[in-house]
Amino acid sequence: MSLAEATVTTRSNGVLDFIRRQNFSIFQILSALIALTIVLLVAYPAILMIARVFFPGGVPQTTAFREVMSSPWVLQTIMNTVFAVIGGGFFAIVTASVFAWLNERTDARLGIIGDIMPIVPLIVPTVAMAIGWIFLASPGAGFINAALRATVGQMGWDIQISVTSWAGVIFVYALYFVPYVYLIVAAAFRNVDPALEEASRLSGATMLTTLRKVSLPAIKPALIGASLLVVITGLSLYSIPVVIANRAGIDILSVRILRSLTFEYPARTDLAMVLSLFLMVAIATVWIIQRRIMAAGNFATIGGKSARHVTVELGAWKWPARGLMLFYIACTSVLPLLALVVVSLQPFWRPEIDPSTFTLRHYQILIDRPMTRNAMQNSIGLGVVGGLVGIVIAAIMALYVLSAPKAIGRIVDGVTKFPAALSHIVIGVGFLIAFAGAPFYLSGTLILLFIVYIVIYLPEASIVAGASVSQVGRDLLEASSISGATQGYTFRRVVLPLILPGLISGWALLFVLMSSELTASALLASVRTPVVGFVIIDIWEQGSFGNLAALAFSFTVITSTIVLLAMRFSRRSFDRK
């Protein structure tokens, strides 16, 4: 054995001896390796971008900062972005929380319709849903406005609905946010001990008082997590702003960032990074608020005893509540999908619906195009595998945060949410710079897309997993530890069965997010490895609304089937607990 080999062997043995002396478990080592990998995957591209932008030739420059801060549009753009996210988020949290309570706690539940109700808007690719609302409520050619002209217009009333307005932007933002909130809140309602609500009702409290003072405070971790998730997804959202807000003359940060990278030559990467700093500050602020509220610990947890859920009878309010949910389905799911179907069957988009002109030509075009078939296969494959890997990683990290010392847990939690501080398009550019060329040569590969999707959506996965894990009582973890179980065994046999419904919901969320991802895909996908988001952008730029509607509807049918099966399995897993 050479001296070099002996030295390497000695160092390796020294590392192993150190691990044994510190009594590190496999679970702790795995969590540390995951955290380190995440840091490297985010920091390496970011450092390369910052070095190229702010230190050209090794000389620091602040030209981009001065240019952005002196721009007349910057303050208005930030205000527009904040108003859109907060406005849409507020209505989404209220709506989703009420619907989750109705479906999980009352006799107004709609069965299988209630299961798919909140997630259909999420299953539809976001850009396609936005365009669907353009088809429905465009001031000129929208189907709803055409119907209004044909009915109330005959009576001399000039009533018109415009989605290309502030009200329309907030409305569609809320539609986009509701599924995120519902998936988290509904899972929390399933896990909260219903004995607390039953005790409140037996003490004479009304149904609304019980909901306000017992049910909602008991799921505070889920509501806080949902709020943070709304901010993260809202600040990086691109499809709705570019389709609807642009037509309304509303400037949004994500669109500014993408324009600086793709619509200017040479690409203004420096401008994109400066704008991303605003997003980073906003995410950091909300995250700090979330950590402080969660640290207070004033919420219910899952204890070691199980209890049967008691169905709340709404009496005369049962059918009005169901009617409200059905109205939501009509407004957010049925109408946009019908608009997509009609436009996909029309030779070209027009407000008048004439069944005699319907044709399957747009679907035939999709079938005949190999790139479209490959895009759907690639997107579904990336969504299934990427969602599984992402939610498992997030669950491991969330449990480690729960059991680790506060300082270390705070650092690890920050690592998992750090990608959210960057716009998806900025992360895409960073990965393009870092991994497309030498020495990795991953340009235009599914491997690069897979890694990017994991990094981009890890914050969402960590929030979903964290909301589920945070409701697991420490008494269960301590009891398992006292009995001699390792952290890995505790995770597999104690924690995982309890949080499985939430994790399955989280997988469904990641699946639809990854399979229909738009912004980073526009940069990293290629004609050799297309994905649905890449193809939709291509069709949108061509203005082929019929082809776009056909692709969106076909993809919706496939993804909705997969997600519906996952949600049913989630409920069965809960019923077996």
Coordinates of C-alpha atoms in Angstrom, one line a residue:
M1 CA 0.0 0.0 0.0
S2 CA 1.3 3.4 -1.0
L3 CA 1.7 6.3 1.5
A4 CA -1.1 8.2 -0.3
E5 CA -3.5 5.2 0.0
A6 CA -2.6 4.7 3.6
T7 CA -3.3 8.4 4.3
V8 CA -6.7 8.2 2.6
T9 CA -7.6 5.0 4.5
T10 CA -6.5 6.5 7.8
R11 CA -8.6 9.6 7.2
S12 CA -11.7 7.6 6.2
N13 CA -11.4 5.4 9.3
G14 CA -11.0 8.6 11.3
V15 CA -14.3 10.0 10.0
L16 CA -16.1 6.7 10.7
D17 CA -14.6 6.6 14.2
F18 CA -15.8 10.2 14.8
I19 CA -19.3 9.3 13.6
R20 CA -19.4 6.3 16.0
R21 CA -18.1 8.4 18.9
Q22 CA -20.7 11.1 18.4
N23 CA -23.4 8.3 18.2
F24 CA -24.8 9.8 14.9
S25 CA -27.7 7.7 13.6
I26 CA -28.2 6.9 9.9
F27 CA -31.2 9.2 10.0
Q28 CA -29.2 12.1 11.2
I29 CA -26.4 11.5 8.6
L30 CA -29.0 11.2 5.8
S31 CA -30.6 14.5 6.9
A32 CA -27.2 16.2 7.0
L33 CA -26.3 14.9 3.5
I34 CA -29.6 16.1 2.1
A35 CA -29.2 19.5 3.6
L36 CA -25.7 19.8 2.3
T37 CA -26.8 18.7 -1.2
I38 CA -29.6 21.3 -1.2
V39 CA -27.2 24.0 -0.2
L40 CA -24.7 23.1 -2.9
L41 CA -27.4 22.8 -5.6
V42 CA -28.7 26.3 -4.7
A43 CA -25.5 28.1 -3.7
Y44 CA -23.3 26.9 -6.6
P45 CA -25.5 28.4 -9.4
A46 CA -26.3 31.5 -7.3
I47 CA -22.6 32.2 -6.6
L48 CA -21.8 31.8 -10.3
M49 CA -24.5 34.2 -11.3
I50 CA -23.6 36.8 -8.7
A51 CA -19.9 36.5 -9.6
R52 CA -20.7 37.1 -13.3
V53 CA -23.1 39.9 -12.7
F54 CA -21.8 41.9 -9.8
F55 CA -18.1 41.1 -10.0
P56 CA -17.2 41.2 -13.7
G57 CA -13.5 40.9 -14.1
G58 CA -13.2 40.8 -10.3
V59 CA -14.3 44.4 -9.8
P60 CA -17.5 45.0 -7.8
Q61 CA -20.2 47.0 -9.4
T62 CA -23.6 48.3 -8.2
T63 CA -24.8 49.6 -11.6
A64 CA -27.8 47.2 -11.6
F65 CA -29.0 48.2 -8.2
R66 CA -28.8 51.9 -9.0
E67 CA -30.6 51.3 -12.3
V68 CA -33.4 49.3 -10.7
M69 CA -33.9 51.6 -7.7
S70 CA -34.0 54.7 -10.0
S71 CA -36.5 53.1 -12.4
P72 CA -40.0 54.7 -12.3
W73 CA -41.7 51.4 -12.5
V74 CA -40.1 49.5 -9.6
L75 CA -42.3 50.8 -6.7
Q76 CA -45.5 50.3 -8.6
T77 CA -44.4 46.8 -9.7
I78 CA -43.7 45.8 -6.2
M79 CA -47.0 47.2 -4.9
N80 CA -48.9 45.4 -7.7
T81 CA -47.2 42.1 -6.9
V82 CA -47.9 42.4 -3.1
F83 CA -51.5 43.4 -3.7
A84 CA -52.2 40.5 -6.1
V85 CA -50.6 37.9 -3.8
I86 CA -52.2 39.2 -0.6
G87 CA -55.6 39.8 -2.2
G88 CA -55.8 36.4 -3.9
G89 CA -54.3 34.7 -0.9
F90 CA -56.8 36.1 1.6
F91 CA -59.8 35.0 -0.4
A92 CA -58.2 31.6 -1.0
I93 CA -57.5 30.9 2.6
V94 CA -61.0 31.8 3.7
T95 CA -62.6 29.8 0.9
A96 CA -60.4 26.7 1.2
S97 CA -60.7 26.6 5.0
V98 CA -64.5 26.7 4.9
F99 CA -64.6 24.0 2.2
A100 CA -62.1 21.8 4.1
W101 CA -64.2 22.0 7.2
L102 CA -67.5 21.3 5.3
N103 CA -66.0 18.3 3.7
E104 CA -64.1 16.8 6.7
R105 CA -66.4 17.7 9.5
T106 CA -70.0 18.1 8.3
D107 CA -72.8 16.2 6.6
A108 CA -72.6 18.7 3.7
R109 CA -69.7 16.7 2.3
L110 CA -70.0 15.9 -1.4
G111 CA -68.3 12.5 -1.4
I112 CA -66.0 12.0 -4.4
I113 CA -67.0 15.4 -5.8
G114 CA -65.7 16.9 -2.6
D115 CA -62.4 15.1 -3.0
I116 CA -61.8 16.4 -6.5
M117 CA -63.4 19.9 -6.0
P118 CA -60.5 21.9 -4.7
I119 CA -57.8 20.2 -6.8
V120 CA -59.2 20.5 -10.3
P121 CA -58.0 24.1 -10.8
L122 CA -54.5 22.8 -9.7
I123 CA -54.6 19.9 -12.1
V124 CA -55.2 22.2 -15.1
P125 CA -51.9 23.7 -16.2
T126 CA -51.9 27.2 -14.8
V127 CA -51.3 28.9 -18.1
A128 CA -54.1 26.9 -19.7
M129 CA -56.5 27.9 -16.8
A130 CA -55.6 31.5 -17.2
I131 CA -56.3 31.3 -21.0
G132 CA -59.5 29.5 -20.2
W133 CA -60.7 32.5 -18.2
I134 CA -59.6 34.7 -21.1
F135 CA -62.0 32.5 -23.3
L136 CA -64.7 32.9 -20.7
A137 CA -64.5 36.6 -19.6
S138 CA -62.6 38.5 -22.2
P139 CA -64.3 41.8 -22.7
G140 CA -64.9 41.2 -26.4
A141 CA -65.0 37.6 -27.3
G142 CA -65.6 35.9 -24.0
F143 CA -68.3 33.2 -23.9
I144 CA -69.8 34.6 -20.7
N145 CA -70.0 38.1 -22.2
A146 CA -71.5 36.7 -25.4
A147 CA -74.2 34.9 -23.3
L148 CA -74.9 38.2 -21.4
R149 CA -75.3 40.1 -24.6
A150 CA -77.7 37.4 -25.9
T151 CA -79.8 37.6 -22.7
V152 CA -79.8 40.7 -20.6
G153 CA -78.4 42.7 -23.5
Q154 CA -81.7 42.2 -25.3
M155 CA -83.4 44.1 -22.4
G156 CA -81.1 47.1 -22.9
W157 CA -78.7 46.2 -20.0
D158 CA -75.0 46.5 -20.9
I159 CA -73.4 44.1 -18.5
Q160 CA -69.9 42.9 -19.2
I161 CA -67.5 40.9 -17.1
S162 CA -63.8 41.5 -17.6
V163 CA -61.1 39.2 -16.3
T164 CA -58.4 41.6 -17.5
S165 CA -58.9 43.9 -14.5
W166 CA -57.7 44.0 -10.9
A167 CA -60.8 42.1 -9.8
G168 CA -60.1 39.5 -12.5
V169 CA -56.4 39.1 -11.5
I170 CA -57.2 38.6 -7.8
F171 CA -60.0 36.2 -8.7
V172 CA -57.8 34.0 -10.8
Y173 CA -55.0 34.2 -8.3
A174 CA -57.4 33.0 -5.6
L175 CA -58.5 30.1 -7.9
Y176 CA -54.9 29.2 -8.2
F177 CA -54.2 29.4 -4.4
V178 CA -57.3 27.5 -3.2
P179 CA -56.0 24.0 -3.9
Y180 CA -52.7 24.7 -2.1
V181 CA -54.5 25.8 1.0
Y182 CA -57.1 23.1 0.9
L183 CA -54.7 20.2 0.6
I184 CA -52.9 21.3 3.8
V185 CA -56.0 22.4 5.8
A186 CA -58.0 19.3 5.0
A187 CA -55.2 17.0 6.1
A188 CA -55.0 18.9 9.3
F189 CA -58.7 18.6 10.0
R190 CA -58.5 14.9 9.6
N191 CA -55.7 14.7 12.2
V192 CA -57.1 17.0 14.9
D193 CA -58.8 15.2 17.7
P194 CA -62.6 15.8 17.3
A195 CA -63.1 15.4 21.0
L196 CA -62.1 19.1 21.4
E197 CA -64.9 20.2 19.1
E198 CA -67.4 17.8 20.7
A199 CA -66.6 19.2 24.2
S200 CA -67.2 22.7 22.9
R201 CA -70.6 21.8 21.5
L202 CA -71.6 20.0 24.7
S203 CA -70.7 23.1 26.7
G204 CA -73.3 25.0 24.7
A205 CA -71.2 26.7 22.1
T206 CA -72.7 27.3 18.7
M207 CA -71.4 25.7 15.5
L208 CA -69.8 29.0 14.4
T209 CA -68.3 29.6 17.8
T210 CA -66.8 26.1 17.8
L211 CA -65.3 26.6 14.4
R212 CA -63.9 30.0 15.3
K213 CA -62.5 29.2 18.8
V214 CA -61.7 25.5 18.6
S215 CA -61.5 24.1 15.1
L216 CA -59.4 26.9 13.4
P217 CA -57.0 27.4 16.3
A218 CA -56.4 23.6 16.4
I219 CA -55.1 23.7 12.8
K220 CA -53.1 26.9 13.3
P221 CA -49.9 25.2 12.0
A222 CA -51.7 24.2 8.8
L223 CA -53.1 27.7 8.3
I224 CA -49.7 29.3 8.9
G225 CA -48.1 26.8 6.5
A226 CA -50.7 27.5 3.9
S227 CA -50.2 31.3 4.2
L228 CA -46.4 30.8 3.6
L229 CA -47.1 28.5 0.7
V230 CA -49.4 31.1 -0.8
V231 CA -46.7 33.8 -0.6
I232 CA -44.0 31.5 -2.0
T233 CA -46.1 30.3 -5.0
G234 CA -47.6 33.7 -5.6
L235 CA -44.4 35.7 -5.8
S236 CA -42.9 33.3 -8.3
L237 CA -46.1 32.8 -10.4
Y238 CA -45.6 33.7 -14.0
S239 CA -48.4 32.3 -16.1
I240 CA -51.4 34.2 -14.7
P241 CA -49.5 37.6 -14.7
V242 CA -48.2 37.1 -18.3
V243 CA -51.6 36.1 -19.6
I244 CA -54.1 38.2 -17.6
A245 CA -52.2 40.9 -15.7
N246 CA -50.4 42.0 -18.8
R247 CA -53.6 42.5 -20.7
A248 CA -54.9 44.4 -17.7
G249 CA -51.9 46.7 -17.8
I250 CA -50.7 45.4 -14.4
D251 CA -47.0 45.0 -14.0
I252 CA -45.9 42.0 -11.9
L253 CA -42.3 41.2 -10.7
S254 CA -42.1 37.7 -12.2
V255 CA -43.0 39.0 -15.6
R256 CA -40.3 41.7 -15.3
I257 CA -37.7 39.1 -14.3
L258 CA -38.5 36.9 -17.3
R259 CA -38.5 39.8 -19.7
S260 CA -35.1 40.8 -18.5
L261 CA -33.8 37.3 -19.3
T262 CA -35.6 36.4 -22.5
F263 CA -36.9 39.6 -24.2
E264 CA -33.8 41.6 -24.0
Y265 CA -30.5 41.1 -25.8
P266 CA -28.1 40.5 -24.2
A267 CA -30.1 39.0 -21.3
R268 CA -30.2 41.3 -18.3
T269 CA -29.2 38.7 -15.7
D270 CA -28.1 41.4 -13.4
L271 CA -31.5 43.1 -13.5
A272 CA -33.2 39.7 -12.8
M273 CA -31.0 39.1 -9.8
V274 CA -31.7 42.5 -8.3
L275 CA -35.5 42.0 -8.7
S276 CA -35.1 38.6 -7.1
L277 CA -33.6 40.2 -4.0
F278 CA -37.0 41.8 -3.4
L279 CA -38.6 38.4 -3.5
M280 CA -35.9 37.0 -1.1
V281 CA -36.6 39.8 1.4
A282 CA -40.4 39.1 1.3
I283 CA -40.0 35.3 1.7
A284 CA -37.5 35.8 4.6
T285 CA -39.9 38.2 6.4
V286 CA -42.9 35.8 6.1
W287 CA -40.7 32.9 7.2
I288 CA -39.5 34.7 10.3
I289 CA -43.1 35.5 11.2
Q290 CA -44.1 31.8 10.7
R291 CA -41.3 30.6 12.9
R292 CA -42.2 32.9 15.7
I293 CA -45.9 31.8 15.7
M294 CA -45.0 28.1 15.4
A295 CA -42.6 28.5 18.3
A296 CA -45.4 29.6 20.6
G297 CA -46.9 26.1 20.2
N298 CA -50.5 27.3 21.0
F299 CA -52.1 24.6 18.9
A300 CA -53.5 21.1 19.2
T301 CA -51.3 18.0 18.3
I302 CA -52.0 14.4 17.6
G303 CA -51.7 12.5 20.8
G304 CA -51.2 8.8 21.4
K305 CA -55.0 8.1 21.5
S306 CA -57.2 8.0 18.6
A307 CA -60.8 9.2 18.4
R308 CA -63.7 8.9 15.9
H309 CA -64.7 11.9 14.0
V310 CA -68.2 13.1 14.8
T311 CA -70.1 14.5 11.8
V312 CA -71.6 17.9 12.4
E313 CA -75.2 18.1 11.2
L314 CA -75.8 21.5 9.5
G315 CA -79.6 21.1 9.4
A316 CA -81.1 23.7 7.1
W317 CA -77.6 24.9 6.2
K318 CA -76.7 21.6 4.6
W319 CA -77.9 22.3 1.1
P320 CA -76.9 25.9 1.0
A321 CA -73.4 24.8 1.9
R322 CA -73.4 22.2 -0.8
G323 CA -74.8 24.7 -3.2
L324 CA -71.9 27.1 -2.4
M325 CA -69.4 24.3 -3.1
L326 CA -71.1 23.4 -6.3
F327 CA -71.1 27.0 -7.3
Y328 CA -67.4 27.1 -6.7
I329 CA -67.0 24.0 -8.9
A330 CA -68.9 25.7 -11.7
C331 CA -66.9 28.9 -11.5
T332 CA -63.5 27.5 -11.0
S333 CA -63.5 24.1 -12.8
V334 CA -66.5 23.3 -15.0
L335 CA -66.6 26.6 -16.8
P336 CA -62.9 26.9 -17.6
L337 CA -62.8 23.2 -18.7
L338 CA -65.9 23.7 -20.9
A339 CA -64.3 26.7 -22.4
L340 CA -61.2 24.7 -23.2
V341 CA -63.3 21.9 -24.7
V342 CA -65.3 24.3 -26.9
V343 CA -62.3 26.2 -28.2
S344 CA -60.5 22.9 -28.8
L345 CA -63.4 21.8 -31.0
Q346 CA -63.9 25.1 -32.8
P347 CA -61.9 25.7 -36.1
F348 CA -60.8 29.0 -34.4
W349 CA -61.8 30.8 -31.3
R350 CA -65.0 32.9 -31.5
P351 CA -67.7 33.8 -29.0
E352 CA -70.5 32.2 -31.0
I353 CA -70.8 28.4 -30.3
D354 CA -72.0 26.5 -33.4
P355 CA -71.8 22.7 -32.9
S356 CA -72.1 22.1 -36.6
T357 CA -68.6 23.5 -37.0
F358 CA -67.0 21.4 -34.4
T359 CA -63.9 19.4 -35.5
L360 CA -61.3 17.1 -33.9
R361 CA -58.6 18.5 -36.1
H362 CA -56.8 20.1 -33.1
Y363 CA -56.6 16.7 -31.3
Q364 CA -55.4 15.0 -34.5
I365 CA -52.6 17.6 -34.7
L366 CA -51.6 16.8 -31.2
I367 CA -51.6 13.0 -31.9
D368 CA -49.6 13.5 -35.1
R369 CA -46.9 15.7 -33.4
P370 CA -44.2 13.5 -31.8
M371 CA -43.0 16.4 -29.6
T372 CA -46.5 16.7 -28.0
R373 CA -46.6 13.0 -27.2
N374 CA -43.1 13.0 -25.8
A375 CA -43.9 16.1 -23.8
M376 CA -46.8 14.5 -22.0
Q377 CA -44.8 11.3 -21.3
N378 CA -41.9 13.3 -19.9
S379 CA -44.1 15.6 -17.8
I380 CA -46.0 12.7 -16.2
G381 CA -42.9 10.7 -15.5
L382 CA -41.1 13.7 -14.0
G383 CA -44.2 14.5 -11.9
V384 CA -44.6 11.0 -10.5
V385 CA -40.9 10.3 -9.7
G386 CA -40.1 13.9 -8.8
G387 CA -43.1 14.2 -6.5
L388 CA -42.2 11.0 -4.7
V389 CA -38.6 11.9 -4.2
G390 CA -39.4 15.5 -3.2
I391 CA -42.0 14.6 -0.5
V392 CA -39.8 11.9 1.0
I393 CA -36.9 14.3 1.3
A394 CA -39.2 17.0 2.8
A395 CA -40.7 14.5 5.4
I396 CA -37.2 13.4 6.5
M397 CA -36.1 17.0 6.9
A398 CA -39.3 18.1 8.7
L399 CA -38.9 15.3 11.3
Y400 CA -35.3 16.3 11.8
V401 CA -36.3 19.9 12.3
L402 CA -38.9 18.8 14.9
S403 CA -36.4 16.6 16.9
A404 CA -33.2 18.7 16.5
P405 CA -32.0 21.5 18.8
K406 CA -33.8 24.8 18.0
A407 CA -30.7 26.5 16.4
I408 CA -29.9 23.5 14.1
G409 CA -33.6 23.0 13.3
R410 CA -33.9 26.6 12.3
I411 CA -30.9 26.4 10.0
V412 CA -32.1 23.2 8.3
D413 CA -35.6 24.6 7.9
G414 CA -34.1 27.7 6.3
V415 CA -32.1 25.5 3.9
T416 CA -35.2 23.7 2.7
K417 CA -37.1 27.0 2.1
F418 CA -34.2 28.9 0.6
P419 CA -35.0 28.0 -3.0
A420 CA -38.3 29.9 -2.6
A421 CA -36.4 33.1 -2.2
L422 CA -35.5 32.9 -5.9
S423 CA -37.9 33.1 -8.8
H424 CA -38.3 29.9 -10.7
I425 CA -36.9 31.5 -13.8
V426 CA -33.8 32.8 -11.9
I427 CA -33.1 29.2 -10.6
G428 CA -33.6 28.0 -14.1
V429 CA -31.0 30.5 -15.4
G430 CA -28.6 29.6 -12.6
F431 CA -28.8 25.9 -13.4
L432 CA -28.4 26.7 -17.1
I433 CA -25.2 28.6 -16.4
A434 CA -23.9 26.1 -13.8
F435 CA -24.8 22.7 -15.2
A436 CA -25.5 23.0 -18.9
G437 CA -21.9 23.2 -20.1
A438 CA -18.6 21.8 -18.8
P439 CA -18.0 19.8 -16.8
F440 CA -21.6 18.5 -16.4
Y441 CA -23.0 18.9 -19.9
L442 CA -26.6 18.5 -18.8
S443 CA -28.1 21.0 -21.2
G444 CA -31.5 19.8 -22.5
T445 CA -31.6 16.6 -20.5
L446 CA -34.4 15.2 -18.3
I447 CA -31.8 14.8 -15.5
L448 CA -31.4 18.6 -15.3
L449 CA -35.2 19.1 -15.3
F450 CA -35.6 16.6 -12.6
I451 CA -33.0 18.2 -10.3
V452 CA -34.4 21.7 -11.0
Y453 CA -38.0 20.6 -10.2
I454 CA -36.8 19.1 -6.9
V455 CA -35.0 22.2 -5.9
I456 CA -37.8 24.6 -7.0
Y457 CA -40.6 22.8 -5.3
L458 CA -38.8 21.6 -2.2
P459 CA -40.1 24.6 -0.2
E460 CA -43.7 23.6 -1.0
A461 CA -42.9 20.0 -0.1
S462 CA -41.3 21.1 3.2
I463 CA -44.3 23.2 4.1
V464 CA -46.8 20.4 3.5
A465 CA -44.6 17.9 5.3
G466 CA -43.9 20.3 8.1
A467 CA -47.6 21.0 8.7
S468 CA -48.2 17.3 9.0
V469 CA -45.1 16.5 11.2
S470 CA -45.7 19.5 13.5
Q471 CA -49.0 18.0 14.6
V472 CA -47.3 14.8 15.8
G473 CA -47.0 15.1 19.6
R474 CA -43.5 15.0 21.1
D475 CA -44.8 12.4 23.5
L476 CA -44.9 9.9 20.7
L477 CA -41.3 10.6 19.7
E478 CA -40.1 10.6 23.3
A479 CA -41.9 7.3 24.0
S480 CA -40.3 5.7 21.0
S481 CA -36.9 7.0 21.9
I482 CA -37.3 5.7 25.5
S483 CA -38.2 2.3 24.2
G484 CA -34.8 2.2 22.4
A485 CA -36.0 2.9 18.8
T486 CA -33.7 4.8 16.5
Q487 CA -34.9 8.0 14.7
G488 CA -35.2 6.1 11.4
Y489 CA -37.3 3.4 13.1
T490 CA -39.4 6.0 14.7
F491 CA -40.0 7.7 11.4
R492 CA -41.0 4.5 9.6
R493 CA -43.2 2.9 12.3
V494 CA -44.6 5.8 14.3
V495 CA -44.5 9.1 12.4
L496 CA -45.0 7.9 8.8
P497 CA -48.3 6.1 9.5
L498 CA -49.7 9.3 11.2
I499 CA -48.6 11.7 8.5
L500 CA -49.2 9.5 5.5
P501 CA -52.5 11.2 4.5
G502 CA -50.8 14.6 4.5
L503 CA -47.8 13.2 2.6
I504 CA -50.0 11.7 -0.1
S505 CA -51.7 15.0 -0.5
G506 CA -48.3 16.6 -0.7
W507 CA -47.3 14.1 -3.4
A508 CA -50.4 15.0 -5.4
L509 CA -49.5 18.7 -5.0
L510 CA -45.9 18.1 -6.2
F511 CA -47.1 15.9 -9.0
V512 CA -49.3 18.5 -10.6
L513 CA -46.7 21.3 -10.0
M514 CA -43.9 19.4 -11.6
S515 CA -45.8 17.9 -14.4
S516 CA -47.2 21.3 -15.5
E517 CA -44.2 23.5 -14.5
L518 CA -43.8 26.4 -16.9
T519 CA -41.2 29.0 -16.2
A520 CA -38.0 27.0 -15.7
S521 CA -39.1 24.5 -18.4
A522 CA -39.2 27.3 -20.9
L523 CA -35.4 27.7 -20.4
L524 CA -34.2 24.2 -19.7
A525 CA -36.4 22.0 -21.9
S526 CA -35.7 21.5 -25.6
V527 CA -37.2 19.9 -28.6
R528 CA -35.2 16.7 -27.8
T529 CA -36.6 16.6 -24.2
P530 CA -39.9 18.6 -24.3
V531 CA -42.3 18.9 -21.4
V532 CA -45.9 20.2 -21.4
G533 CA -44.9 23.6 -20.1
F534 CA -42.4 24.1 -22.9
V535 CA -44.9 23.0 -25.5
I536 CA -47.6 25.2 -24.1
I537 CA -45.3 28.3 -24.3
D538 CA -44.5 27.3 -27.9
I539 CA -48.2 27.1 -28.8
W540 CA -49.1 30.3 -26.9
E541 CA -46.5 32.2 -28.8
Q542 CA -47.9 30.9 -32.1
G543 CA -51.4 32.0 -31.1
S544 CA -52.9 28.5 -31.9
F545 CA -55.7 28.7 -29.2
G546 CA -57.4 25.5 -30.5
N547 CA -54.2 23.4 -30.3
L548 CA -53.5 24.9 -26.8
A549 CA -57.0 24.1 -25.6
A550 CA -56.8 20.5 -26.9
L551 CA -53.5 19.9 -25.2
A552 CA -54.6 21.5 -21.9
F553 CA -57.8 19.4 -21.8
S554 CA -56.1 16.1 -22.8
F555 CA -53.4 16.7 -20.1
T556 CA -56.0 17.6 -17.6
V557 CA -57.9 14.3 -18.1
I558 CA -54.7 12.3 -17.5
T559 CA -53.4 14.2 -14.5
S560 CA -56.8 14.4 -12.8
T561 CA -57.1 10.6 -13.0
I562 CA -53.8 10.1 -11.3
V563 CA -54.4 12.7 -8.6
L564 CA -57.9 11.4 -7.9
L565 CA -56.5 7.9 -7.3
A566 CA -53.9 9.4 -5.0
M567 CA -56.5 11.3 -3.0
R568 CA -58.7 8.2 -2.6
F569 CA -55.7 6.3 -1.3
S570 CA -54.9 9.1 1.1
R571 CA -58.4 8.9 2.6
R572 CA -58.2 5.1 2.9
S573 CA -54.8 5.4 4.6
F574 CA -56.4 7.8 7.1
D575 CA -59.4 5.4 7.7
R576 CA -57.0 2.6 8.5
K577 CA -55.2 4.6 11.2

